[in-house]
Short mmCIF file of C-alpha atoms and ligand atoms in Angstrom, two decimals:
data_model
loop_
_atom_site.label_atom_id
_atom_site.label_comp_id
_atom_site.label_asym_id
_atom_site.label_seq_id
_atom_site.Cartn_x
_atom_site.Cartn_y
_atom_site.Cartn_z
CA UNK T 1 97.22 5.59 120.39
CA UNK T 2 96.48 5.82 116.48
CA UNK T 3 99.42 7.74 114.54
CA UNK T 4 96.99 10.18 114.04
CA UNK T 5 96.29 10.91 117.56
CA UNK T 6 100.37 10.81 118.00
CA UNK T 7 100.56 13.22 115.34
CA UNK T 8 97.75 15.48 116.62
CA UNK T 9 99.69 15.85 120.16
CA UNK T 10 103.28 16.43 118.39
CA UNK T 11 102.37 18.98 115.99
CA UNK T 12 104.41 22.24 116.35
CA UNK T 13 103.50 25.49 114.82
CA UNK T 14 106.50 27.74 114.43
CA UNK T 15 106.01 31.33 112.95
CA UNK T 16 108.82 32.45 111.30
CA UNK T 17 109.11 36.08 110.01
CA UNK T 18 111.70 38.57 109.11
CA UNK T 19 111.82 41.42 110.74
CA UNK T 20 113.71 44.81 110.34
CA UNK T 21 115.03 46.20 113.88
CA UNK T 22 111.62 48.98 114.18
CA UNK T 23 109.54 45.88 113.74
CA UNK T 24 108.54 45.69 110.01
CA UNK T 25 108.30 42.73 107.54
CA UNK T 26 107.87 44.89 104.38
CA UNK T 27 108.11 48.07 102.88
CA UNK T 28 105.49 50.16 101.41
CA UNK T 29 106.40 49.75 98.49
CA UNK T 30 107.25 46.04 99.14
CA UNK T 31 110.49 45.85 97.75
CA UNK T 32 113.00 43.56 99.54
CA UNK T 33 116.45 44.61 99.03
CA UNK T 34 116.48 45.53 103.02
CA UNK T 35 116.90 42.15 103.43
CA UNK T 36 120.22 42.09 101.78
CA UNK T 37 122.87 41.47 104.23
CA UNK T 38 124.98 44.43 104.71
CA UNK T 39 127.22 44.39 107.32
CA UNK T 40 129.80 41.70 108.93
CA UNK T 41 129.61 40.63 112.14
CA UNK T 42 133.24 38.36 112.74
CA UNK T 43 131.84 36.97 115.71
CA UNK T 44 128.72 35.60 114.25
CA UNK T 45 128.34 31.58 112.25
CA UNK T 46 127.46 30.98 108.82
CA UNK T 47 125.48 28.52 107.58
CA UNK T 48 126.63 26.23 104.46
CA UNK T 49 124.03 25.42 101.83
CA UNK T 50 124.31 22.07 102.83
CA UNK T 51 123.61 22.63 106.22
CA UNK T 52 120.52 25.16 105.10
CA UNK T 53 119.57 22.25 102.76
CA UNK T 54 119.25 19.87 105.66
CA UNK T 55 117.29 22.10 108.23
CA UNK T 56 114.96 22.81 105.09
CA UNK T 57 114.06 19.00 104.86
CA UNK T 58 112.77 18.97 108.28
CA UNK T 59 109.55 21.45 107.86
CA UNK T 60 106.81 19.13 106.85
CA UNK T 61 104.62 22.11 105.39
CA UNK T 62 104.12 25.43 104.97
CA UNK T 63 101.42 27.73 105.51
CA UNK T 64 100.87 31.56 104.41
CA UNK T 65 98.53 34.38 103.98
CA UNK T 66 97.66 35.20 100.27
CA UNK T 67 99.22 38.16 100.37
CA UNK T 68 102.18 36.25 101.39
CA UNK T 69 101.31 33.36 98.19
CA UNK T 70 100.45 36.15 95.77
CA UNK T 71 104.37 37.98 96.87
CA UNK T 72 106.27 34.53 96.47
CA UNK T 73 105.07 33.74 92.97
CA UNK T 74 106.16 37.09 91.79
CA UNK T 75 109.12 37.12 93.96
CA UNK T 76 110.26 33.12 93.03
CA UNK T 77 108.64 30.38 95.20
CA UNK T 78 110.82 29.61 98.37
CA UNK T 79 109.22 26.54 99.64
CA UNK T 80 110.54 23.93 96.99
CA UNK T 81 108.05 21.30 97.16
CA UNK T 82 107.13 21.09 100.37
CA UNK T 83 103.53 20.83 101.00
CA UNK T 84 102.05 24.50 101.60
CA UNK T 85 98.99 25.63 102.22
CA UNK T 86 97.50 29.23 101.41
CA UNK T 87 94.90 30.66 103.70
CA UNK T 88 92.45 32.70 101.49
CA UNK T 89 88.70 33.16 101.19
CA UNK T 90 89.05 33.81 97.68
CA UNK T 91 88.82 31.24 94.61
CA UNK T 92 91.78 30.35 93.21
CA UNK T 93 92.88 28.80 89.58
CA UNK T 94 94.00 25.41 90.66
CA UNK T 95 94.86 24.92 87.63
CA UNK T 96 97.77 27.10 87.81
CA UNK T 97 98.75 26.50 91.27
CA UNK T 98 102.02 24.36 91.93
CA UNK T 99 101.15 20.82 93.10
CA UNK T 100 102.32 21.46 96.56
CA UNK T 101 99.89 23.76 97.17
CA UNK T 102 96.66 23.31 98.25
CA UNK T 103 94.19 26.37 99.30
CA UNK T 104 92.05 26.64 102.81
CA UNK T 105 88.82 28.87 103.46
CA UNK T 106 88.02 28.34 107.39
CA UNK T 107 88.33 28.52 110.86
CA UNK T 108 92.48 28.55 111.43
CA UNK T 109 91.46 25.68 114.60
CA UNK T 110 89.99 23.67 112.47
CA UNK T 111 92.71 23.99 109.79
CA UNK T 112 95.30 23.05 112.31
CA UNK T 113 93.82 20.44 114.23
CA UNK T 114 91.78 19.11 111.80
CA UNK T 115 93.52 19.39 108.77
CA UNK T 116 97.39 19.73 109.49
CA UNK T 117 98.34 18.15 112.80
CA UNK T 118 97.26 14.57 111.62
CA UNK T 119 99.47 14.34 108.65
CA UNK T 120 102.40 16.98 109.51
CA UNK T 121 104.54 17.70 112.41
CA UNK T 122 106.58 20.63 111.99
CA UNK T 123 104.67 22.94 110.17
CA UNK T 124 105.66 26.87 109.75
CA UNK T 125 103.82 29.62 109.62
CA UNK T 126 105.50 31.52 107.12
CA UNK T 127 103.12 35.06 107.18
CA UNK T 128 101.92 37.84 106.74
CA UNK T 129 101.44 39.84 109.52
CA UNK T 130 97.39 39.06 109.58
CA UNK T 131 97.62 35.72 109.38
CA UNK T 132 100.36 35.35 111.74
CA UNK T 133 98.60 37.71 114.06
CA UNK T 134 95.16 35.99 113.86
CA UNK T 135 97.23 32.77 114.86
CA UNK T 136 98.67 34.85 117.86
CA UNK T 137 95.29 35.92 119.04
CA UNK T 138 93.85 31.98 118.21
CA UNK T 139 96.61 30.24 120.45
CA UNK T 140 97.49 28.36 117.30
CA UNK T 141 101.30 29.08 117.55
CA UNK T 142 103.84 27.05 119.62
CA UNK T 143 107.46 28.46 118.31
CA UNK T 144 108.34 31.94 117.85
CA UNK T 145 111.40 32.25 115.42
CA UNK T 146 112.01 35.98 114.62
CA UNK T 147 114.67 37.11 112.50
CA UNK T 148 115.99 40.82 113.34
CA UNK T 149 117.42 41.94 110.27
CA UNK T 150 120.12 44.40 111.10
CA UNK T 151 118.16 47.73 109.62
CA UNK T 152 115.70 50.49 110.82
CA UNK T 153 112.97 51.20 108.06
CA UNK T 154 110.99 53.96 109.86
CA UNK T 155 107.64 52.59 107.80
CA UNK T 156 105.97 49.53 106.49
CA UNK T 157 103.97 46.61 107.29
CA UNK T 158 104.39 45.74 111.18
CA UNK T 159 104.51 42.04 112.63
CA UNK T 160 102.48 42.73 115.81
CA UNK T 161 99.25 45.03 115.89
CA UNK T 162 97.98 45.80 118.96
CA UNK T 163 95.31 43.31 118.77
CA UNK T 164 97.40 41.03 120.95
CA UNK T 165 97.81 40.98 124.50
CA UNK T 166 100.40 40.73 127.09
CA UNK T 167 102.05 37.28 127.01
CA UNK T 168 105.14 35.87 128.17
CA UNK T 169 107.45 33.52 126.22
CA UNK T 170 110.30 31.20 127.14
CA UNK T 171 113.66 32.33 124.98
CA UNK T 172 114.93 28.58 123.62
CA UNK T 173 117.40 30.25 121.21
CA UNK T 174 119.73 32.63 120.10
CA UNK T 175 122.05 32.57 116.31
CA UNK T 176 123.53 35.73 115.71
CA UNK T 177 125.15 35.10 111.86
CA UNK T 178 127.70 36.61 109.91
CA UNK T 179 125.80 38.91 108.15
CA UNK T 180 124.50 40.71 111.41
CA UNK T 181 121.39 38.98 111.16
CA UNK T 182 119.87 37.91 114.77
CA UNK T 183 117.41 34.80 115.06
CA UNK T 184 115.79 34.61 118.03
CA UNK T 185 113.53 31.66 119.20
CA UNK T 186 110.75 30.99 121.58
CA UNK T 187 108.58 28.97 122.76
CA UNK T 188 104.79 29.62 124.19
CA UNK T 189 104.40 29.04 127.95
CA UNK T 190 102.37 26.34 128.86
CA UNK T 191 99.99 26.51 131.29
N1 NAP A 1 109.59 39.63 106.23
C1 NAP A 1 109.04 38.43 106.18
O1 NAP A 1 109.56 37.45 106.75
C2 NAP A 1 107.76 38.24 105.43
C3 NAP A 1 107.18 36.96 105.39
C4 NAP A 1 105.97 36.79 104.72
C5 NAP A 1 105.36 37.87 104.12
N2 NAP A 1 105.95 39.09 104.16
C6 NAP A 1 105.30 40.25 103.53
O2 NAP A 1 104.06 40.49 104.20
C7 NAP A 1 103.13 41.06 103.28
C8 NAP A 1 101.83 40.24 103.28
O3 NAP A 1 101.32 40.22 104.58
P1 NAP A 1 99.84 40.67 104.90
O4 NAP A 1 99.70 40.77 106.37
O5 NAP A 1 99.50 41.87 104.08
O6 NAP A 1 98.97 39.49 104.28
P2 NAP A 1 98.94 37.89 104.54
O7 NAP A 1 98.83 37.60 106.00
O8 NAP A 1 100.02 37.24 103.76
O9 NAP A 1 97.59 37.52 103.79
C9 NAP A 1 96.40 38.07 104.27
C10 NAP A 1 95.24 37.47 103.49
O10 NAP A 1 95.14 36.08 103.76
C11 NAP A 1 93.77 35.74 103.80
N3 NAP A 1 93.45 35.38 105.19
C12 NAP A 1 94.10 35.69 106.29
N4 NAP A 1 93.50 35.19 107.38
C13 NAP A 1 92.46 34.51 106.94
C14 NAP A 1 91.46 33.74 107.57
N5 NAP A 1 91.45 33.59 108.89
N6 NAP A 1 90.54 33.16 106.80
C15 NAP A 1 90.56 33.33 105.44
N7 NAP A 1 91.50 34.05 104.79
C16 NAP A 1 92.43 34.64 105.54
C17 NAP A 1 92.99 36.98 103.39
O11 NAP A 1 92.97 37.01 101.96
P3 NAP A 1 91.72 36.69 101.00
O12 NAP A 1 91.25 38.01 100.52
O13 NAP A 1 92.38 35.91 99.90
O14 NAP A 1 90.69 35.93 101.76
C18 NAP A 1 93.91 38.08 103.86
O15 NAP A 1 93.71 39.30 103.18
C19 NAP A 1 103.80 41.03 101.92
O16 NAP A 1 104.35 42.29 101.67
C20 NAP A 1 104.89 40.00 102.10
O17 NAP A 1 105.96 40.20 101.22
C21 NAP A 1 107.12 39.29 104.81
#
């Protein structure tokens, strides 16, 4: 087998989102200082910045929305230099972009099949809610990591519309942290 073709059958798509506890990833008005920490929980870990460091390293690239690309310029990039790529139909000044990124117009198979799962193995999906969804729908995710941040926002952007259908997930994981965060993760069922 050609390390491409080993690639191709090891790729892993994880979404990971953060989500308040009513099930939204941003307000209305798209501020994000509901995803301050603000409560203790004694019983939950912490993680150093060593340790976060570390896990970091191990994502192989990135990919978001535009939405999602246009919010982390103005908000400060969070994805170092890890390769990430920026679903959009739109033209963008490449110019301008950082060199990690690189932009995709297509069908989302294509992009991970084709494009991703020969060079990169552990690649997130790191939103919005349409692009995340439209992977949902496609098939195209493998890992579910949600974070429940530890607040009800009554309005906002929701994670799931109810253009998906019923479909059952294995728990892998649970990290409740100090800061009364949750993470929980999941795998798809395979067939
Ligand atoms: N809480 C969290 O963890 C978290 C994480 C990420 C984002 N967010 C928030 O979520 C919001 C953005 O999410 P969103 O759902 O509005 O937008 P999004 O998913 O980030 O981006 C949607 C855009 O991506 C492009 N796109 C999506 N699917 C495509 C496809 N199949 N082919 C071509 N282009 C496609 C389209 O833009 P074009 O017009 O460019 O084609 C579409 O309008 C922001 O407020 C952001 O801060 C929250």
């Amino acid at each position: 087998m050609s390390r491409t073709e080993d690639n191709a059958r090891k790729r892993s798509v994880t979404l990971h989102m953060v989500s308040s506890l009513d099930g939204f990833i941003a307000k209305k008005d798209n501020s994000v200082s509901w995803l301050d920490s603000g409560s203790v929980y004694e019983a939950g870990v912490s993680i150093s910045q060593e340790e976060a460091v570390t896990f970091l390293k191990t994502i192989d690239c990135y990919v978001l929305g535009s939405r999602t690309y246009e919010d982390a310029l103005e908000l400060g990039w969070p994805y170092g230099d890890t390769p990430a790529v920026v679903v959009s139909s739109r033209e963008w000044p490449l110019a301008s972009a950082r060199k990690s990124v690189e932009f995709y117009s297509g069908d989302l198979k294509t992009l991970v099949d084709a494009k991703l799962a020969p060079r990169y193995r552990n690649i997130w999906l790191v939103g919005g809610a349409i692009l995340c969804q439209r992977f949902l729908e496609l098939g195209l995710v493998d890992q579910i990591r949600l974070t429940i941040a530890p607040v009800l926002l009554g309005e906002g952007l929701r994670l799931f519309s109810d253009s998906l259908t019923e479909e059952r997930w294995n728990l892998k994981n649970v990290v409740a942290y100090k800061n009364g965060f949750v993470e929980l993760s999941y795998s798809a069922r395979t067939a």
